[in-house]
CSV table of C-alpha atoms and ligand atoms in Angstrom, one decimal:
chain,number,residue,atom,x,y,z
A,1,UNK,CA,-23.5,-12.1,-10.5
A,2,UNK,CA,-23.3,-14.4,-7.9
A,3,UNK,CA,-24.1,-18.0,-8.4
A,4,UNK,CA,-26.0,-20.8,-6.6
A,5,UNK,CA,-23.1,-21.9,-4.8
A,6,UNK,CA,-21.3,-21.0,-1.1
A,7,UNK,CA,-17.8,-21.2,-0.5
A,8,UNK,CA,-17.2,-24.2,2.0
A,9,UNK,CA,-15.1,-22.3,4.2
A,10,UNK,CA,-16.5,-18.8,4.7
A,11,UNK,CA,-19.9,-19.5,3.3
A,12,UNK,CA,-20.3,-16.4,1.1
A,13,UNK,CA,-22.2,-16.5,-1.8
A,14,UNK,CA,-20.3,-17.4,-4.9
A,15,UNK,CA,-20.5,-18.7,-8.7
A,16,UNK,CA,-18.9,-21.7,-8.6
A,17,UNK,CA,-18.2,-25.3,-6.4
A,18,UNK,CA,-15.7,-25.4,-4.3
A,19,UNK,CA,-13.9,-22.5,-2.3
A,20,UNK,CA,-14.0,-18.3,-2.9
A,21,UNK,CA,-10.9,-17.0,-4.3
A,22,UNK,CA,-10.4,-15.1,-0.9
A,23,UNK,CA,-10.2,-18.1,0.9
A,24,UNK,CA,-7.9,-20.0,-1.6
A,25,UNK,CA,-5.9,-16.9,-1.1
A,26,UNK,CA,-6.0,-17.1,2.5
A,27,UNK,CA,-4.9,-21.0,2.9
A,28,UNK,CA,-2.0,-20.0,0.7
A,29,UNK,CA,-0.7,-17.4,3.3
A,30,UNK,CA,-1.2,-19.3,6.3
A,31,UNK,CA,1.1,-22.5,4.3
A,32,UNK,CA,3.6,-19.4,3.5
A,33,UNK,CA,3.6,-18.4,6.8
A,34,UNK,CA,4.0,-21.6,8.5
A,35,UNK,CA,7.5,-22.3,6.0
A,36,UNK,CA,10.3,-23.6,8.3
A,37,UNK,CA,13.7,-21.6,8.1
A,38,UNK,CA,15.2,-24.8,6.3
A,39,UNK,CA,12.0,-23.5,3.3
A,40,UNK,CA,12.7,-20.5,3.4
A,41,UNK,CA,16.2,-20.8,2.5
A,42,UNK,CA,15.0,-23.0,0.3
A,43,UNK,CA,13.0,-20.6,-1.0
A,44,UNK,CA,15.7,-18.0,-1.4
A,45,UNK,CA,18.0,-20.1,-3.4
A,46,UNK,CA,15.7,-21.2,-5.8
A,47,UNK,CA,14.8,-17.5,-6.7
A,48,UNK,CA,18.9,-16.6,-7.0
A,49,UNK,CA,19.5,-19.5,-9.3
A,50,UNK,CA,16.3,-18.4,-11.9
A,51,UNK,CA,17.1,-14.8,-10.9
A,52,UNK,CA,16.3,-13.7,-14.3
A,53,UNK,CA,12.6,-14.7,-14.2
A,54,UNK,CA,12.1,-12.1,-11.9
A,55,UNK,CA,11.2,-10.0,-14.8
A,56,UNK,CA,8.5,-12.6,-15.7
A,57,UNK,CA,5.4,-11.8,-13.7
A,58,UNK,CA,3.4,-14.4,-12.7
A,59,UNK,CA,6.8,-17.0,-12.6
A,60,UNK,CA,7.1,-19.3,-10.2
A,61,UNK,CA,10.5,-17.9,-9.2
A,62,UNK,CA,8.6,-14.4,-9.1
A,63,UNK,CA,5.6,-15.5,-7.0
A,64,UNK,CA,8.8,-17.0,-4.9
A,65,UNK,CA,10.5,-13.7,-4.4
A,66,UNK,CA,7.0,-11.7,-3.0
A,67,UNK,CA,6.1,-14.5,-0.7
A,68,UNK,CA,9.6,-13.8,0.6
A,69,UNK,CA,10.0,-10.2,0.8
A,70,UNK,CA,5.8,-9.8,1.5
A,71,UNK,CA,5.0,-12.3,3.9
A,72,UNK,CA,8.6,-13.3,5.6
A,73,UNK,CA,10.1,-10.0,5.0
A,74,UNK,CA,12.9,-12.0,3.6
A,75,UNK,CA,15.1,-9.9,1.3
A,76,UNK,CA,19.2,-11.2,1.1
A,77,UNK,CA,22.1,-9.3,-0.1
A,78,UNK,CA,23.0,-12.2,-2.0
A,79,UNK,CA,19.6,-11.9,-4.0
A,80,UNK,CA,19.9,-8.3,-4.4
A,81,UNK,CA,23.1,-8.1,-6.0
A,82,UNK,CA,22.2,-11.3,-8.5
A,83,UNK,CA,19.1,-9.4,-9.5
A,84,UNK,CA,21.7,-6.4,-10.5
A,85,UNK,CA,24.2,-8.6,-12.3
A,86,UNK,CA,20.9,-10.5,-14.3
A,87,UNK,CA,19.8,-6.5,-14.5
A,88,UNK,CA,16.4,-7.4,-13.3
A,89,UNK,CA,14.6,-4.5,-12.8
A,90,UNK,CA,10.9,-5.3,-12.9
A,91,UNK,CA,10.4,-6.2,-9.6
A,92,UNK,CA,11.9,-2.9,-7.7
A,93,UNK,CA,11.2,-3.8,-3.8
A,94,UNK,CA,14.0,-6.6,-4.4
A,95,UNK,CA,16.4,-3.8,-3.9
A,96,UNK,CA,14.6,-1.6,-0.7
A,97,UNK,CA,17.3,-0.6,1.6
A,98,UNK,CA,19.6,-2.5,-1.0
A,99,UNK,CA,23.9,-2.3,0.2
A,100,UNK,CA,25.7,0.5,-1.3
A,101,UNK,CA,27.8,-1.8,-4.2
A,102,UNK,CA,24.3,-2.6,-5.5
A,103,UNK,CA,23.0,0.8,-5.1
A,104,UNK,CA,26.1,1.9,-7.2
A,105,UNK,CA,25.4,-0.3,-9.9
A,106,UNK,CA,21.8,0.9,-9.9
A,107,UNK,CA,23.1,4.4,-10.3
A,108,UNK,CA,25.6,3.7,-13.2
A,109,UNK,CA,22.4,1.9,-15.2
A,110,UNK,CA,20.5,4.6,-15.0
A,111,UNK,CA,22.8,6.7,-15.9
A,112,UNK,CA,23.6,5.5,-18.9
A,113,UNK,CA,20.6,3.8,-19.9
A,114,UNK,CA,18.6,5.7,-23.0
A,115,UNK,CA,15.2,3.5,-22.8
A,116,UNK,CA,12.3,5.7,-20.9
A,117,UNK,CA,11.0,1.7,-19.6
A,118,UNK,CA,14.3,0.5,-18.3
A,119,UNK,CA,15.2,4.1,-16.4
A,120,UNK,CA,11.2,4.4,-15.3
A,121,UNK,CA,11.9,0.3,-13.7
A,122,UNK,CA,15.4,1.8,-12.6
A,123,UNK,CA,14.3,4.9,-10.6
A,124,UNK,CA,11.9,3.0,-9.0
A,125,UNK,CA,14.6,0.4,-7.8
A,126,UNK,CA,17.0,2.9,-6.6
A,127,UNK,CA,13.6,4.6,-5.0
A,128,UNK,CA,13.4,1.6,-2.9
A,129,UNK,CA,17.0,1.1,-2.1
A,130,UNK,CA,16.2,5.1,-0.8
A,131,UNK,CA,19.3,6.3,1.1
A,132,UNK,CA,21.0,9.5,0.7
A,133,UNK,CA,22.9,8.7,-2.5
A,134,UNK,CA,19.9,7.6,-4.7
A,135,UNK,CA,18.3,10.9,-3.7
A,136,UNK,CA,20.9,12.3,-5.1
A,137,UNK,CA,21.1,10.9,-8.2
A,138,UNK,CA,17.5,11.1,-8.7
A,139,UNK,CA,17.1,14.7,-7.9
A,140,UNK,CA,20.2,14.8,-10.6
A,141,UNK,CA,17.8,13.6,-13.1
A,142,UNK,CA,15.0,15.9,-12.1
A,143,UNK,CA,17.5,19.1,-12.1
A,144,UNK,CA,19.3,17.7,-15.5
A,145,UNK,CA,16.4,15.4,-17.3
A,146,UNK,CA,17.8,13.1,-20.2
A,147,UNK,CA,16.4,12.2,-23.1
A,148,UNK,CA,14.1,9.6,-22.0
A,149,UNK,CA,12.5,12.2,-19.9
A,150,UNK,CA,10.1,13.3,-22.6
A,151,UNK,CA,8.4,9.8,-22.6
A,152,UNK,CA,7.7,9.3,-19.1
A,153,UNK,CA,4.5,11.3,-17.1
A,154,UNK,CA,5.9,12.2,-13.8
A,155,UNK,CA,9.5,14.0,-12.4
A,156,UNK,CA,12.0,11.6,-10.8
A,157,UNK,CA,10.9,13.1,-7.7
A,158,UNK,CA,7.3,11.1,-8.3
A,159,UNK,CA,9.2,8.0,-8.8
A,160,UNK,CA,11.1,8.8,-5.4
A,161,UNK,CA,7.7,8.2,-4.1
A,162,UNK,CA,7.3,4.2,-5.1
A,163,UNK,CA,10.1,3.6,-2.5
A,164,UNK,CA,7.8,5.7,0.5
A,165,UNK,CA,10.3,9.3,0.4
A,166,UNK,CA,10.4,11.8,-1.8
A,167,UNK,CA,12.5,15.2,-1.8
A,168,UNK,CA,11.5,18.9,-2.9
A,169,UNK,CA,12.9,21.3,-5.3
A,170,UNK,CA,16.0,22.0,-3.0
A,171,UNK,CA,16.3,18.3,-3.0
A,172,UNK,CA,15.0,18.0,0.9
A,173,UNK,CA,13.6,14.6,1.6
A,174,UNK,CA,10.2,14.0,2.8
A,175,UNK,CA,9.7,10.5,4.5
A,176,UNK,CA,6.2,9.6,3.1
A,177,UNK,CA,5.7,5.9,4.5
A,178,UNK,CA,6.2,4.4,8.4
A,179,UNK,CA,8.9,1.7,9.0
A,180,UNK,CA,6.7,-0.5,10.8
A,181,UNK,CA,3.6,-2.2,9.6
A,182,UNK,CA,0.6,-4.0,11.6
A,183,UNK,CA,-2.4,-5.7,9.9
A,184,UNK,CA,-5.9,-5.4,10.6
A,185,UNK,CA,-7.7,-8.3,10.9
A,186,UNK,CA,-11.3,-9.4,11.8
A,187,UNK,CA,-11.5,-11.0,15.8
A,188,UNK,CA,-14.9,-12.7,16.7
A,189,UNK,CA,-14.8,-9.9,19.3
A,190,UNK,CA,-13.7,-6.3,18.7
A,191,UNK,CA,-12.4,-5.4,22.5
A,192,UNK,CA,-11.3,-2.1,22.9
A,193,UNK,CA,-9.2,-2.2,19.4
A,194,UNK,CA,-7.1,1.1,19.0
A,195,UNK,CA,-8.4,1.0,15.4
A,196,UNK,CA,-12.0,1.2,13.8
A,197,UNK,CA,-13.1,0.7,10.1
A,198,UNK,CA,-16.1,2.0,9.5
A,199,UNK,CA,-18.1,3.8,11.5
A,200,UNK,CA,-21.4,5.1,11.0
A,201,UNK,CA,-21.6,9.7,11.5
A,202,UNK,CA,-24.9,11.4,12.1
A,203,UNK,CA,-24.5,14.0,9.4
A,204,UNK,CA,-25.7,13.1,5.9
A,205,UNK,CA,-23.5,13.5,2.9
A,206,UNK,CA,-24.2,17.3,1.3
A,207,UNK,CA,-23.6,15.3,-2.1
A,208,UNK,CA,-25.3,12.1,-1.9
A,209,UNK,CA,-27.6,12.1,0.9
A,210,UNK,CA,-26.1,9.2,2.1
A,211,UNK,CA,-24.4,8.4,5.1
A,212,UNK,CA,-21.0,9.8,6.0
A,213,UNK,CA,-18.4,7.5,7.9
A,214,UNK,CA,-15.0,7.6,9.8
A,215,UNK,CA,-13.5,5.0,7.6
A,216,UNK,CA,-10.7,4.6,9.8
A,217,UNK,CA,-10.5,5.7,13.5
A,218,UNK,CA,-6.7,5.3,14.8
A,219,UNK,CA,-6.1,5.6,18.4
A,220,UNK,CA,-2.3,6.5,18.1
A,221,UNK,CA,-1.8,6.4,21.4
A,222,UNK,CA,-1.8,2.6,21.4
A,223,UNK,CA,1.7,1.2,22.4
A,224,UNK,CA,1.6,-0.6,19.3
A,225,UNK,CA,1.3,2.9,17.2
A,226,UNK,CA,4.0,4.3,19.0
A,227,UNK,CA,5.7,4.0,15.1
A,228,UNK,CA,3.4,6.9,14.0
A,229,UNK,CA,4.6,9.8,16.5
A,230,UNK,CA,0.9,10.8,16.9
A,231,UNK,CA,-0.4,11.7,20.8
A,232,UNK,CA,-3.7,11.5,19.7
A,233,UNK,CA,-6.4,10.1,17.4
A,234,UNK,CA,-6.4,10.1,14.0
A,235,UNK,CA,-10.0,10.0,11.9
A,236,UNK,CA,-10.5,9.7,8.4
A,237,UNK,CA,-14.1,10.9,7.7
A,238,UNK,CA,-15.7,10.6,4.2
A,239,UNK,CA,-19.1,9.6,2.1
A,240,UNK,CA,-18.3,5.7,1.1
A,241,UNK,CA,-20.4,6.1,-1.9
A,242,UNK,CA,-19.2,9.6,-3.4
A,243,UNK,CA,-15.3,8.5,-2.6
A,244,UNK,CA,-15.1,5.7,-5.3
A,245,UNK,CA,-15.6,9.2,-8.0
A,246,UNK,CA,-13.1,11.3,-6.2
A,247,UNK,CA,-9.0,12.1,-6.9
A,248,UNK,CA,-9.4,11.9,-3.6
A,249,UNK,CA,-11.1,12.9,-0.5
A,250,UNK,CA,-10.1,14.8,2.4
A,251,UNK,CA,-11.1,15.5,6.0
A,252,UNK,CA,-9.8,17.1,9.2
A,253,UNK,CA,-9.1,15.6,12.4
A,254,UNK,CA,-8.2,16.9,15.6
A,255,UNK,CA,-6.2,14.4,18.2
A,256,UNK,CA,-8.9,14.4,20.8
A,257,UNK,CA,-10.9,12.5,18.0
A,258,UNK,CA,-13.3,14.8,16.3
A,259,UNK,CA,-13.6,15.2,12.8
A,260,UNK,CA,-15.1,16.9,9.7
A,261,UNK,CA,-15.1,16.2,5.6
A,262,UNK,CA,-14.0,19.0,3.2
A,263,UNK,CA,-16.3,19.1,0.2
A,264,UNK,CA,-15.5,17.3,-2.8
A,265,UNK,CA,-14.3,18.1,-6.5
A,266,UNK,CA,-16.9,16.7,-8.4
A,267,UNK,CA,-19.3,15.5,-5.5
A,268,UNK,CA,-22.5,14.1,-5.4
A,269,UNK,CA,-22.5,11.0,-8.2
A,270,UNK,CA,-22.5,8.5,-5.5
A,271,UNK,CA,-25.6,6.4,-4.3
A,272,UNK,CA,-27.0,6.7,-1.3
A,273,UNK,CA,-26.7,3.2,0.5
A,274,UNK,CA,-29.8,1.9,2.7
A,275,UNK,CA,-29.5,2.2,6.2
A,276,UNK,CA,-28.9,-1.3,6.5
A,277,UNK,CA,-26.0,-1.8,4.2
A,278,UNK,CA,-24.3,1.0,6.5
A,279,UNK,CA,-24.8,-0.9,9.5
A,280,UNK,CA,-23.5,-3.7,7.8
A,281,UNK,CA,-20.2,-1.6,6.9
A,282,UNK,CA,-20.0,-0.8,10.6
A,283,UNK,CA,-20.4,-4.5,12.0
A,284,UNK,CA,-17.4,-5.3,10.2
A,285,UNK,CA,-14.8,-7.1,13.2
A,286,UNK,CA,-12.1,-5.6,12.0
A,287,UNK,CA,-9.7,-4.5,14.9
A,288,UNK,CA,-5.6,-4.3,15.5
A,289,UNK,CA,-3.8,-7.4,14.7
A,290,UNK,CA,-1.5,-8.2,18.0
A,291,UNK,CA,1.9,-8.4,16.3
A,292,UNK,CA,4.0,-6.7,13.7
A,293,UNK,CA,4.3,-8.1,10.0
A,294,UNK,CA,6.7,-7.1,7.1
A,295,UNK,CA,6.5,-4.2,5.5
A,296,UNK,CA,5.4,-5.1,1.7
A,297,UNK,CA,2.7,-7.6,3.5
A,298,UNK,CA,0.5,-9.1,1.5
A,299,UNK,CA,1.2,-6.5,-1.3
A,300,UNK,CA,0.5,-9.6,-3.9
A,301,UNK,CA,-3.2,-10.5,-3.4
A,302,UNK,CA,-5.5,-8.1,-2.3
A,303,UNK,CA,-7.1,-9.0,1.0
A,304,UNK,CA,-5.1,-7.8,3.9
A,305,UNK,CA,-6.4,-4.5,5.6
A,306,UNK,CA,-2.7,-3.1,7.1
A,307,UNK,CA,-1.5,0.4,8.8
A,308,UNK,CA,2.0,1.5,8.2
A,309,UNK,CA,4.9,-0.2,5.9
A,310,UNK,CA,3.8,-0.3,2.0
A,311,UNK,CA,0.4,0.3,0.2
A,312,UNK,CA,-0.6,-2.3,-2.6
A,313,UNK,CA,-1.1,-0.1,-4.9
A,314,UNK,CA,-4.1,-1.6,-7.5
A,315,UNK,CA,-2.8,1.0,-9.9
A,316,UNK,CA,0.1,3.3,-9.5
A,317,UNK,CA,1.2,4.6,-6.2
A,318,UNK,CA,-0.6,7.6,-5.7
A,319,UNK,CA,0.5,10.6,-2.6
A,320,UNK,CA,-2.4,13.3,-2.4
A,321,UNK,CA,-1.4,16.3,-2.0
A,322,UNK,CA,-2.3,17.9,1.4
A,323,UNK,CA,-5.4,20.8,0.6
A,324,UNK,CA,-3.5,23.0,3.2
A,325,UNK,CA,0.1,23.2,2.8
A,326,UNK,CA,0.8,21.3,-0.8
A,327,UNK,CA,3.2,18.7,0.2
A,328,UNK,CA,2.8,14.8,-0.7
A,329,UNK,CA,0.4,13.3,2.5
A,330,UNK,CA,1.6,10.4,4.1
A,331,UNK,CA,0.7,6.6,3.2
A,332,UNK,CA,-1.2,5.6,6.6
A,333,UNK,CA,-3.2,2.7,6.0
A,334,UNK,CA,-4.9,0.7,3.4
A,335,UNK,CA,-8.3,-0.8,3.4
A,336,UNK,CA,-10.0,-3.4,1.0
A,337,UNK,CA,-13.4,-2.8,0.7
A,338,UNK,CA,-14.2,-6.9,0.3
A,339,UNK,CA,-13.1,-6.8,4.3
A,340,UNK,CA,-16.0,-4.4,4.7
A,341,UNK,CA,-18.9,-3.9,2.4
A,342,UNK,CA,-17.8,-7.2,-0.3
A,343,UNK,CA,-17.2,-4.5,-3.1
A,344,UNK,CA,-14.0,-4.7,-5.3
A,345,UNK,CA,-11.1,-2.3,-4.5
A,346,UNK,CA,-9.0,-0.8,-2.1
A,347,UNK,CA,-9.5,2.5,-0.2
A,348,UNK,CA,-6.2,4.3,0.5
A,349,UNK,CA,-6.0,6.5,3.7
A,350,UNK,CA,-3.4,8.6,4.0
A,351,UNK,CA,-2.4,12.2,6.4
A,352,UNK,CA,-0.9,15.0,6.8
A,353,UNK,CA,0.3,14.8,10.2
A,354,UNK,CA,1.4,18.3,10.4
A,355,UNK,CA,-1.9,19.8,9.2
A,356,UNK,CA,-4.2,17.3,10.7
A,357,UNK,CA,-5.5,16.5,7.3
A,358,UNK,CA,-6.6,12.7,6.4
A,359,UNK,CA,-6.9,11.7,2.5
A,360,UNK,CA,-9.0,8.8,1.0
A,361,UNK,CA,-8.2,7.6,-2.6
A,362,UNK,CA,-10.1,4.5,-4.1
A,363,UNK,CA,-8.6,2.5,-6.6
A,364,UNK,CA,-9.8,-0.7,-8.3
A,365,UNK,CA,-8.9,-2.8,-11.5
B,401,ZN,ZN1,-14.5,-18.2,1.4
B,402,ZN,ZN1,-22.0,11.1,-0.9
B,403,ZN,ZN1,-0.3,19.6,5.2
């Protein structure tokens, strides 16, 4: 429960003197973004030179490496191939779009490696180096399986999926993320933002009783979500309450912004909210950051609502499967519920864009 105390800087309520974790986290990424280029080289050298405690979460040298690659999107050649000669492996988005030497040596670990842990880190490397020949050497795997197979839950093909692609039983890739990634941040006034979290429906939940919302409203016409090749809207309708239960929930949009829920596997376990508490969701001033920022951003702490690039996945990465045609949706956007209602966790949205189907997976620790 919350204590007597409020954080000096945002003044919410919390247990102890001083400032809320989400504001210590905060500081931190404004001092990491402010890093002159001189730093960040800096930066980069020191994580080559202790290269191997990359595999040592919670190092400095590995704190190093995600303020690099999440908040400067600063990922070297020269880093990826020291990682490969340390055979560092824990860390996997080190290698995205990775050169093909590197790629190469990531291939002829896997193959010959006979520990599940090593070729479960190792798939999930090559996933994120992602070009042409690590599909095929993945799909390889999946068409051939090795020993280790047997120890591991999911097909190559689900491990495909950590780097944002995937390919089918012909081995035909299917792009699952977008290249470009924008956050969404709160403004002291909302404008006309292309995006809205949150937003109270007039229809009750058929489970709950509660309230269902559009948890995410994405004008895709926006020049800035050009990067999504919608002409249209995009709305992500669900019950906030009976979604934390589900494997996932789903809804259909059409582009000229309407909008309905599909019913739900288990259903009706949430608890209805008060009216209040879901106007408070919807006064949230969250709304279309201005510029761009790297793809993995913010992928370390768990604060920063963003659309496109990577998910931060609070448990494994997770594709729904689209109700209508049984592909793997696409990652769209990912919301942390401390931004909008000060719960714990993160509310995945992600599409079908061919269907016009919108998915919404909660995950917390
Ligand atoms: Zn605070
Ligand atoms: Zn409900
Ligand atoms: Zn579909």
């Amino acid at each position: 429960m919350y204590g007597n105390y409020t954080c000096e800087r945002c003044k919410r309520a919390i247990g102890f003197r001083g400032i809320c974790l989400a504001c210590r986290e905060e500081l931190k990424k404004e001092e990491i973004l402010a890093w002159s280029e001189e730093k960040i080289q800096e930066k980069l050298q020191e994580v080559i030179q202790n290269i191997k405690q990359l595999s040592d979460w919670g190092s400095k040298t590995y704190d190093a490496a995600c303020h690099l690659i999440d908040l400067r999107g600063v990922i070297s050649e020269k880093m990826q191939r020291a990682a490969l000669e340390a055979e560092v492996f824990e860390l996997p988005k080190v290698y995205y779009h990775a050169p093909e030497d590197v790629r190469d040596g990531l291939i002829g670990c896997l193959m010959n490696t006979t520990d599940a842990q090593e070729a479960s880190w190792l798939m999930q490397c090559l996933a994120m180096q992602g070009d042409d020949k690590a599909l095929e050497a993945l799909y390889e795997l999946e068409c051939h399986p090795k020993e280790w197979r047997e120890k591991l839950y999911v097909d190559p093909s689900v491990y495909a999926q950590a780097g944002g692609w995937t390919f089918d039983k012909k081995g035909k890739r299917r792009t699952l993320n977008y290249d470009t990634c924008y956050p969404i941040i709160k403004a002291d006034n909302k404008g006309n933002s292309p995006i809205k979290v949150a937003r109270i429906r007039k229809e009750h939940c058929p489970h709950c009783g509660g309230r269902m919302m559009d948890m995410l409203v994405v004008d895709a016409r926006d020049k800035r979500l050009q990067f999504l090749g919608v002409d249209g809207v995009i709305t992500a309708t669900c019950c906030p309450s009976c979604v934390l239960y589900e494997e996932g929930g789903f809804s259909r949009f059409t582009l000229d912004g309407e909008s309905e829920a599909l019913p739900l596997e288990i259903g009706g376990i949430g608890e209805e909210a008060s009216e209040e508490m879901y106007r408070e969701m919807e006064e949230n001033s969250l709304v279309l950051g201005e510029e761009p920022v790297p793809l993995f951003y913010e992928t370390q702490s768990d604060y920063s609502c963003t659309i496109g690039g990577f998910a931060s996945w609070v448990q494994d990465w997770k594709y729904l499967t689209c109700p209508d045609c049984g592909k793997p949706m696409r990652y769209l956007a990912q919301l942390h519920w401390s931004q909008i209602d000060d719960s714990e966790g993160t509310l995945y949205i992600e599409i079908c864009p061919e269907c016009q189907v919108a998915g919404m997976l909660h995950q917390q620790t």
